[in-house]
PDB file of C-alpha atoms in Angstrom:
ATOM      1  CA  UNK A   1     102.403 109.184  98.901  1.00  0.00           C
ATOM      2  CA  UNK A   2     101.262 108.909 102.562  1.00  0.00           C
ATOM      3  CA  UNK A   3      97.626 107.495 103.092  1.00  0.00           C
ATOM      4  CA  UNK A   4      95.145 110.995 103.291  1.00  0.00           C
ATOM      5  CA  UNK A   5      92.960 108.490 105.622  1.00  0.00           C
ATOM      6  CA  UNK A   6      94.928 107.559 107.957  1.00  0.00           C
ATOM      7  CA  UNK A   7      93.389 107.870 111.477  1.00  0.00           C
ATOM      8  CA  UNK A   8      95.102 110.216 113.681  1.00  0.00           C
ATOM      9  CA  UNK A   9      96.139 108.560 117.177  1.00  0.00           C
ATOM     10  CA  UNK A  10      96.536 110.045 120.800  1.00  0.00           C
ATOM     11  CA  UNK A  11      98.010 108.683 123.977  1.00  0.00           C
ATOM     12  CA  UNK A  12      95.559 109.002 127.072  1.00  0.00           C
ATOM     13  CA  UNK A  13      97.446 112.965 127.949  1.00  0.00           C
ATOM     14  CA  UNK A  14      97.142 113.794 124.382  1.00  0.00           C
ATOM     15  CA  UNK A  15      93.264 112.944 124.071  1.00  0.00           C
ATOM     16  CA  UNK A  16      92.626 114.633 127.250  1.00  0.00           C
ATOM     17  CA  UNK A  17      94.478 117.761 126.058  1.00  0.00           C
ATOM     18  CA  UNK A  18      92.761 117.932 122.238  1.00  0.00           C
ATOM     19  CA  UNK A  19      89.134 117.282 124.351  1.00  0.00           C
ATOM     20  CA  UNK A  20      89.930 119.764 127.481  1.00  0.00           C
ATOM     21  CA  UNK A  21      89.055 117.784 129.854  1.00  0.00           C
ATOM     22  CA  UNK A  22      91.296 116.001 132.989  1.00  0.00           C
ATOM     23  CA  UNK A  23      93.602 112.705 132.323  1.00  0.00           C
ATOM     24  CA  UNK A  24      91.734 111.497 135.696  1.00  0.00           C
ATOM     25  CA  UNK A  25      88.021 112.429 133.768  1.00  0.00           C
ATOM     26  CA  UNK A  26      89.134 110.511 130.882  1.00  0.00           C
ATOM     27  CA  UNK A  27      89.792 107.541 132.807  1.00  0.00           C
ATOM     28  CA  UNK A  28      86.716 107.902 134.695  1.00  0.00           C
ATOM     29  CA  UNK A  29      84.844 108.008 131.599  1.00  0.00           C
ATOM     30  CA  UNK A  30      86.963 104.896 130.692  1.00  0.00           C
ATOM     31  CA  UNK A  31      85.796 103.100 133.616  1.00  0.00           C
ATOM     32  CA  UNK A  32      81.908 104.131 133.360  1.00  0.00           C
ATOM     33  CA  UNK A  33      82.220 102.580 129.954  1.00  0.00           C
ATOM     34  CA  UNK A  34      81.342 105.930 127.846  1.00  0.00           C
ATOM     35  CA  UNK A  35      84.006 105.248 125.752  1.00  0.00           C
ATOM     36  CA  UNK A  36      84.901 102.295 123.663  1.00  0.00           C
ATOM     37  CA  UNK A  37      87.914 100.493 124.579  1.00  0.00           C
ATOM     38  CA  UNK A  38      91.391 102.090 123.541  1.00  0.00           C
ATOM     39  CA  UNK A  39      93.749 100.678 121.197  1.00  0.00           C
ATOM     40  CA  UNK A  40      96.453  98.305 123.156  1.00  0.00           C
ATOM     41  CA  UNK A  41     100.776  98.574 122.359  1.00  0.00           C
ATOM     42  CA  UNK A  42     101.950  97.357 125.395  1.00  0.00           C
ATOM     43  CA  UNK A  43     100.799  99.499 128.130  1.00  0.00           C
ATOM     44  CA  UNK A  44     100.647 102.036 126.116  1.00  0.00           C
ATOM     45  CA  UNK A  45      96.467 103.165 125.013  1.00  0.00           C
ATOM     46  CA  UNK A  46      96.272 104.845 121.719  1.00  0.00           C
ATOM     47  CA  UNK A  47      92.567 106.676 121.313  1.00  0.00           C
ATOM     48  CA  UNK A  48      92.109 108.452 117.639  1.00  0.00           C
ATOM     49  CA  UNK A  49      89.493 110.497 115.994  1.00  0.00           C
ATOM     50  CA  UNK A  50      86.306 108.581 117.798  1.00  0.00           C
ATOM     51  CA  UNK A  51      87.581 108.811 121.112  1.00  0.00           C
ATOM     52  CA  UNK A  52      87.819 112.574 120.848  1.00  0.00           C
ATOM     53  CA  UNK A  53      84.234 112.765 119.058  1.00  0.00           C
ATOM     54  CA  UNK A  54      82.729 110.970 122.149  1.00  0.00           C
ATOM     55  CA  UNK A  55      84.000 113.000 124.620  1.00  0.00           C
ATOM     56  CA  UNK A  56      83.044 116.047 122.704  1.00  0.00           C
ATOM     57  CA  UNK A  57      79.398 114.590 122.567  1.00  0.00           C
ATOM     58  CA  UNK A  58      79.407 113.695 126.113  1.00  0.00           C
ATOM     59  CA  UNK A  59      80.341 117.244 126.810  1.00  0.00           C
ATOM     60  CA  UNK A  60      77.833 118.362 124.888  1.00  0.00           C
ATOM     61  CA  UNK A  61      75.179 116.737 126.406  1.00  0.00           C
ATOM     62  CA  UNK A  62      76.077 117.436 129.596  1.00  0.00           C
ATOM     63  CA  UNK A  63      76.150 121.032 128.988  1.00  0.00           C
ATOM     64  CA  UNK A  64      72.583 120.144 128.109  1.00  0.00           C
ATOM     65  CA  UNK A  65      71.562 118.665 131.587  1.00  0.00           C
ATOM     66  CA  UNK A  66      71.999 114.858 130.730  1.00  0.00           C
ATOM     67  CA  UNK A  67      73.290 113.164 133.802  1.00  0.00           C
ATOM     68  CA  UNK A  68      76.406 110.319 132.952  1.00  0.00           C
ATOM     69  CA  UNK A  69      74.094 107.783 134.308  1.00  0.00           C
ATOM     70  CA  UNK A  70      71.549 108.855 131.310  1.00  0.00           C
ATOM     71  CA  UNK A  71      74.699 109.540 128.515  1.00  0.00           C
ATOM     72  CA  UNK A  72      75.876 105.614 129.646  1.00  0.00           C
ATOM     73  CA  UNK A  73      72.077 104.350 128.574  1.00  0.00           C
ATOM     74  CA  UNK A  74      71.880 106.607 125.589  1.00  0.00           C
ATOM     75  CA  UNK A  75      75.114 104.875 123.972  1.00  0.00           C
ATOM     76  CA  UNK A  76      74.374 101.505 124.668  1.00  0.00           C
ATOM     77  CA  UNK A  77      71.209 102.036 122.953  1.00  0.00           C
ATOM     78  CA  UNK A  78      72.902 103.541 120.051  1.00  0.00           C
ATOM     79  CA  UNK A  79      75.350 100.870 119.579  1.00  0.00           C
ATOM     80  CA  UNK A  80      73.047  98.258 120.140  1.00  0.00           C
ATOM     81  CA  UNK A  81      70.785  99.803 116.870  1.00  0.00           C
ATOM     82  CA  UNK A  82      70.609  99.662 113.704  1.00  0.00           C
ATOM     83  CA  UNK A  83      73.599 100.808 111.163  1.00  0.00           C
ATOM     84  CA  UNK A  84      72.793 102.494 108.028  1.00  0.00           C
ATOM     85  CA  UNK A  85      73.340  99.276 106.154  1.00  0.00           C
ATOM     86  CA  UNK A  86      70.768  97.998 108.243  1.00  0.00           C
ATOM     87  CA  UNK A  87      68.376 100.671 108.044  1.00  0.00           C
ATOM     88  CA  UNK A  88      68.695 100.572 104.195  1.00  0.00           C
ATOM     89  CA  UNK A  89      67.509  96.864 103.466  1.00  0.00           C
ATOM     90  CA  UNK A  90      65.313  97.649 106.261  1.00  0.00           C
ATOM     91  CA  UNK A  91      62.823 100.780 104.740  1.00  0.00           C
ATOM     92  CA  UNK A  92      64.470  99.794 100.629  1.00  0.00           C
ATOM     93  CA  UNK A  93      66.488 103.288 100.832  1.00  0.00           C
ATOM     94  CA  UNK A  94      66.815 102.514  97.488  1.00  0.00           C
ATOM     95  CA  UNK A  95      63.532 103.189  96.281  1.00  0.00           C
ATOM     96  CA  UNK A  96      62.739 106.035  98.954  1.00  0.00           C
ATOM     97  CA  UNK A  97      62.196 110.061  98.056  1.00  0.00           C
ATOM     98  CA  UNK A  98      63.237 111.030 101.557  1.00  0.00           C
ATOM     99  CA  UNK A  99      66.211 112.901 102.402  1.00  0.00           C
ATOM    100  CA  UNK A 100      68.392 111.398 105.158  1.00  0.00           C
ATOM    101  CA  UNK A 101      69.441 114.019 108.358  1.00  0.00           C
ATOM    102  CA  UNK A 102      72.851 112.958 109.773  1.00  0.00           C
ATOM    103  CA  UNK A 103      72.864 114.622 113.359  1.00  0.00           C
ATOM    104  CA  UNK A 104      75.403 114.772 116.344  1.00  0.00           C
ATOM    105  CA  UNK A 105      73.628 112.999 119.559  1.00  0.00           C
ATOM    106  CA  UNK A 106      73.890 116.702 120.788  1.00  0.00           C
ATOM    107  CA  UNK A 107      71.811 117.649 117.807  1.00  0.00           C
ATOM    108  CA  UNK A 108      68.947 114.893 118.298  1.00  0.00           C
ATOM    109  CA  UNK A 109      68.743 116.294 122.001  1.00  0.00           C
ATOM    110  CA  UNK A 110      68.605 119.752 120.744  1.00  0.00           C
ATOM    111  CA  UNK A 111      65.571 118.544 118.113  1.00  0.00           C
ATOM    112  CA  UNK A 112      63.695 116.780 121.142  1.00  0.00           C
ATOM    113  CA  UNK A 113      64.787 118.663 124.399  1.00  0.00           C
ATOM    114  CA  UNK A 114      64.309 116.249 127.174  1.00  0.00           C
ATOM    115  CA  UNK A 115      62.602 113.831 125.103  1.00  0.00           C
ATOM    116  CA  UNK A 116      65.651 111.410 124.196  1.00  0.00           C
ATOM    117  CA  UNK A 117      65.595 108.843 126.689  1.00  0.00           C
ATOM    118  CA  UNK A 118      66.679 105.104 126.193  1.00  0.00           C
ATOM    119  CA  UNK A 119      63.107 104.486 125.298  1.00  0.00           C
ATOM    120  CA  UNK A 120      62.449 106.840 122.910  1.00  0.00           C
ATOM    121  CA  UNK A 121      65.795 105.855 120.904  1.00  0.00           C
ATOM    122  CA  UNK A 122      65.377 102.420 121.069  1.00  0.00           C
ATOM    123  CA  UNK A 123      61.788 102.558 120.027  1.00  0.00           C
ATOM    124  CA  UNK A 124      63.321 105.139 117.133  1.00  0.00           C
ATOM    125  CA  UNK A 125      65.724 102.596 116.341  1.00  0.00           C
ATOM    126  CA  UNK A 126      63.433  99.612 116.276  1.00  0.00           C
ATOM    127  CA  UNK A 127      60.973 102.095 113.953  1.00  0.00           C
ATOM    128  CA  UNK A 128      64.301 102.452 111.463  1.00  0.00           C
ATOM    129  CA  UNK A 129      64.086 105.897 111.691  1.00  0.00           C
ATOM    130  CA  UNK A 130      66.844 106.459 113.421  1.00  0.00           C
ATOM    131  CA  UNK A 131      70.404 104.514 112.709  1.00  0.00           C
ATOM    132  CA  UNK A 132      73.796 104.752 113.435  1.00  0.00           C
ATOM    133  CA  UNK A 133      76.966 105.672 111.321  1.00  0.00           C
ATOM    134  CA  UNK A 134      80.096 106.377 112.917  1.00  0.00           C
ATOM    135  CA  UNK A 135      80.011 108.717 115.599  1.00  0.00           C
ATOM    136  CA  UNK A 136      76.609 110.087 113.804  1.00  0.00           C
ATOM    137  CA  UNK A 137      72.906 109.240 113.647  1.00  0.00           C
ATOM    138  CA  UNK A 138      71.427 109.355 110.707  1.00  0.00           C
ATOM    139  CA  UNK A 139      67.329 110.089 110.951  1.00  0.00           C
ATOM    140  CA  UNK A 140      65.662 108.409 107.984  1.00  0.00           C
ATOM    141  CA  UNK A 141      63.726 111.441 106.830  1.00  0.00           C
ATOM    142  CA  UNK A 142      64.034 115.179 106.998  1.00  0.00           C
ATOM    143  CA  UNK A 143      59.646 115.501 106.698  1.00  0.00           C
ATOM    144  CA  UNK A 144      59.368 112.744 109.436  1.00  0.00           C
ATOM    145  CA  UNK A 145      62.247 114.791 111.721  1.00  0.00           C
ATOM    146  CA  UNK A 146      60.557 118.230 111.062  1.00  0.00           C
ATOM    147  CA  UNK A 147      57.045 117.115 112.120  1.00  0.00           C
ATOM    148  CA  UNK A 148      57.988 115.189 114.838  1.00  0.00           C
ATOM    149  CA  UNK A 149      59.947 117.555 116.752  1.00  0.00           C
ATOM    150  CA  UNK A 150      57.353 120.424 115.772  1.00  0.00           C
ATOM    151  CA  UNK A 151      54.526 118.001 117.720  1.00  0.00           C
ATOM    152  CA  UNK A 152      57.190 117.525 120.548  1.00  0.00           C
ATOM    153  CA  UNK A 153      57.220 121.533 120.658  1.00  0.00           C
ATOM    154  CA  UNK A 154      53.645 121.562 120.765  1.00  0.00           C
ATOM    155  CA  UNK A 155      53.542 119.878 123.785  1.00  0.00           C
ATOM    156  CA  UNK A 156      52.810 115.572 122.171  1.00  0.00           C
ATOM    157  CA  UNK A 157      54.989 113.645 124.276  1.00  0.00           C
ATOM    158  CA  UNK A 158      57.976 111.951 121.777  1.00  0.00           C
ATOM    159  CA  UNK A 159      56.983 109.116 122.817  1.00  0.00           C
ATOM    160  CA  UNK A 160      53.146 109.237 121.943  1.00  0.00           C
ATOM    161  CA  UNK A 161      54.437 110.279 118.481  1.00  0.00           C
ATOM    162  CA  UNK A 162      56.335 107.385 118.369  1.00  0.00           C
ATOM    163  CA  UNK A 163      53.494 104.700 118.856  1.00  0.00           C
ATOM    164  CA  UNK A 164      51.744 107.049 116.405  1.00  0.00           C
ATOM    165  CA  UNK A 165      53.874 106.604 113.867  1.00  0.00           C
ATOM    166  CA  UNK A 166      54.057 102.823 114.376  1.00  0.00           C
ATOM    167  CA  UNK A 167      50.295 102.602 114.003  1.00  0.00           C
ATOM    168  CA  UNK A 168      50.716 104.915 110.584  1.00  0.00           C
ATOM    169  CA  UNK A 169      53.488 102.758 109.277  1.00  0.00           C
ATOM    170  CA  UNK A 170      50.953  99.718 109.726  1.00  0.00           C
ATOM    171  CA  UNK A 171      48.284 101.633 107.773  1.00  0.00           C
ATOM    172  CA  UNK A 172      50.684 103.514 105.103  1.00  0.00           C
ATOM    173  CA  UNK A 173      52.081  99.553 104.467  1.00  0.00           C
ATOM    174  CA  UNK A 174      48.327  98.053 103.860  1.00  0.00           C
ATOM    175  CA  UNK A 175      47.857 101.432 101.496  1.00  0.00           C
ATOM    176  CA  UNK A 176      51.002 100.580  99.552  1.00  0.00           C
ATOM    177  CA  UNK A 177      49.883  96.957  98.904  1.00  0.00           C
ATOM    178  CA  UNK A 178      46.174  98.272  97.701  1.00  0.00           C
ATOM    179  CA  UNK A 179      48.187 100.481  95.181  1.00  0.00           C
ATOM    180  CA  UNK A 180      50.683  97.976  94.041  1.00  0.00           C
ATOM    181  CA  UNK A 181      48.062  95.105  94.135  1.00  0.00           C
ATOM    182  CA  UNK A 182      45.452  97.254  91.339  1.00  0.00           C
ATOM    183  CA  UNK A 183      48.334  98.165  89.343  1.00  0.00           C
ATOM    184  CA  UNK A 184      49.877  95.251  88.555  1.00  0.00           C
ATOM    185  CA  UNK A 185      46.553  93.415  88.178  1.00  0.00           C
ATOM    186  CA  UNK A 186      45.589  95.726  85.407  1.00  0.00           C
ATOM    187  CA  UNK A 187      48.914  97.567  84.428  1.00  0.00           C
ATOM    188  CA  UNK A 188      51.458  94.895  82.094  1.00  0.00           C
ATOM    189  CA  UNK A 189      54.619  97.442  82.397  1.00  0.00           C
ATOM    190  CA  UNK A 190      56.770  96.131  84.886  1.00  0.00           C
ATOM    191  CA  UNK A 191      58.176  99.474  86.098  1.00  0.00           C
ATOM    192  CA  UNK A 192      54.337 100.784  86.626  1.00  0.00           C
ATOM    193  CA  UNK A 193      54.413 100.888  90.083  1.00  0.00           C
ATOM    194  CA  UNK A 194      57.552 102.955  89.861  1.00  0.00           C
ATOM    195  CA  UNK A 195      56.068 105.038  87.146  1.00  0.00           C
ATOM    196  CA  UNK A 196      53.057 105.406  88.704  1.00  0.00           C
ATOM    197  CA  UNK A 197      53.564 106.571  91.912  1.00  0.00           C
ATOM    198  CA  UNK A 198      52.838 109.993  92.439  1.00  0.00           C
ATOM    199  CA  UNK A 199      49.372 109.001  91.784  1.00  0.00           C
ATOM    200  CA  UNK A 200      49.366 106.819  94.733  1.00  0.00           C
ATOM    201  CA  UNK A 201      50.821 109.554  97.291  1.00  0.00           C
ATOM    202  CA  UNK A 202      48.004 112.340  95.596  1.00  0.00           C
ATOM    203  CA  UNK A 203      44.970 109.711  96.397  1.00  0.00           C
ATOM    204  CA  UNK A 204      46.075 109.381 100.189  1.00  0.00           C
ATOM    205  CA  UNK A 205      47.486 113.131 100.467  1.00  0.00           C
ATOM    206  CA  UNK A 206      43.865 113.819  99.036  1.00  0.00           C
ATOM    207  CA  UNK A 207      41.955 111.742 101.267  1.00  0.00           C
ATOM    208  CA  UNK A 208      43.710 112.243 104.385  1.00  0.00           C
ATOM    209  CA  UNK A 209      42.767 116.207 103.866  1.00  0.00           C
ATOM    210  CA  UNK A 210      38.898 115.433 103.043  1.00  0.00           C
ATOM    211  CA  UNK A 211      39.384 112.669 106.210  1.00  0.00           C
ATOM    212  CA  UNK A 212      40.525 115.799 108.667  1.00  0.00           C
ATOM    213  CA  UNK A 213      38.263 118.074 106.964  1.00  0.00           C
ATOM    214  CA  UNK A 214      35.309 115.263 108.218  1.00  0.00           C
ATOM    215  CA  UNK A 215      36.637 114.467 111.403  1.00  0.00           C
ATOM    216  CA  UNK A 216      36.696 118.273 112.269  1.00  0.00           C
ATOM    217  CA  UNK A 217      33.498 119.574 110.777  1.00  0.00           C
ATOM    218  CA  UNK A 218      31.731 116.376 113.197  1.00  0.00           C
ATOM    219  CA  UNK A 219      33.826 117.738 116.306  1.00  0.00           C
ATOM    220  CA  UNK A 220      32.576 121.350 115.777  1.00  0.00           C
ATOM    221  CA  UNK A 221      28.809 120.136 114.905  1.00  0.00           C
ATOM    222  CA  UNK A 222      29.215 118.299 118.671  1.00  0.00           C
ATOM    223  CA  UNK A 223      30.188 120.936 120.397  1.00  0.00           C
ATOM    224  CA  UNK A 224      27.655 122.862 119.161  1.00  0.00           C
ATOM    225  CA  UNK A 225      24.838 120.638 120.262  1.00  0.00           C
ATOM    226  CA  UNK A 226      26.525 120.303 123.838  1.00  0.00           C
ATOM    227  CA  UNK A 227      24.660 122.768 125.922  1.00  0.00           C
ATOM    228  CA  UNK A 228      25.836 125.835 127.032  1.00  0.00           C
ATOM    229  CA  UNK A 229      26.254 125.807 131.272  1.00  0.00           C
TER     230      UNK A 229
END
């Protein structure tokens, strides 16, 4: 029985016919280094499935007003990241609620229109929420996606969320360790912290609200002892 995964292959006419594009674009492409190197028999190239999935992404973003100089950045910073495998022992996927977003690079730019630059994705890469599988990207959490492109739509520069997050990883860490730390010092079950969890996310959910609820009540009371011009 013939192998269902074998990986379809295409000489240089045949990719540039199944991806619509010019044999001398192709090469051009070749040259700028937007596509990984072919497959050598000879002198004969053989691209497959990849190949064509690149140069429908670079299309893509293109059609979205990246320039080839900016595409060229954006996938050496995506195959200099992190895989998934690395992103898993990374964040211990294992023990994590959150739901993993696969997305096309087109996607991502559609998420954060004119916000991914070669800064922002490495930055999202060193974070671990973003990694790379394939020809996708895989964002770490559907919440952590949602909210930060609704702040980028708000106007926050992506890249001020970013540091944000960075600084809320930091505190959301030390939190963690206060949880697991008064657990285990009073708590013999081994699987406790497991068990016990939900409690842990209700305290913080619960105290970041009453935090906000402080924060704005003192910002109101100021500006209504500021004078009135």
């Amino acid at each position: 029985m013939a192998d269902e995964q074998t990986v379809r292959e295409y000489r240089t006419e045949e990719l540039a016919e199944a991806a619509g594009i010019p044999v001398r674009t192709l090469r051009f492409y070749r040259e700028r280094r937007l596509l990984p190197p072919p497959r050598r028999e000879g002198r004969i190239a053989w691209y497959d499935d990849h190949h064509l999935a690149r140069l429908r992404t670079i299309a893509a973003l293109l059609e979205r007003g990246h320039t080839l100089g900016g595409i060229a950045e954006l996938t050496a910073a995506f195959e200099s990241g992190r895989d998934v495998g690395q992103l898993s022992e990374l964040l211990g996927m294992g023990w994590s609620e959150e739901t993993p977003v696969r997305l096309t690079p087109e996607a991502l730019a559609d998420y954060f229109e004119g916000e991914v630059t070669p800064e922002n994705l490495a930055a999202s890469l060193d974070l671990g929420y973003l990694a790379t599988d394939g020809d996708e990207i895989v964002h770490v959490s559907r919440r952590l996606l949602d909210v930060s492109s609704a702040l980028v739509r708000e106007g926050v520069p992506l890249a001020a969320v970013l540091e944000t997050g960075r600084q809320v990883r930091a505190h959301a860490d030390a939190m963690a360790a206060l949880f697991t730390d008064l657990i285990s010092a009073h708590v013999a079950d081994p699987e406790a912290v497991g068990r016990l969890r939900p409690l842990a996310k209700s305290v913080v959910e619960a105290e970041l609200s009453m935090a906000l609820d402080r924060l704005l009540a003192a910002r109101s009371q100021q500006n209504a002892d500021q004078p009135s011009s």
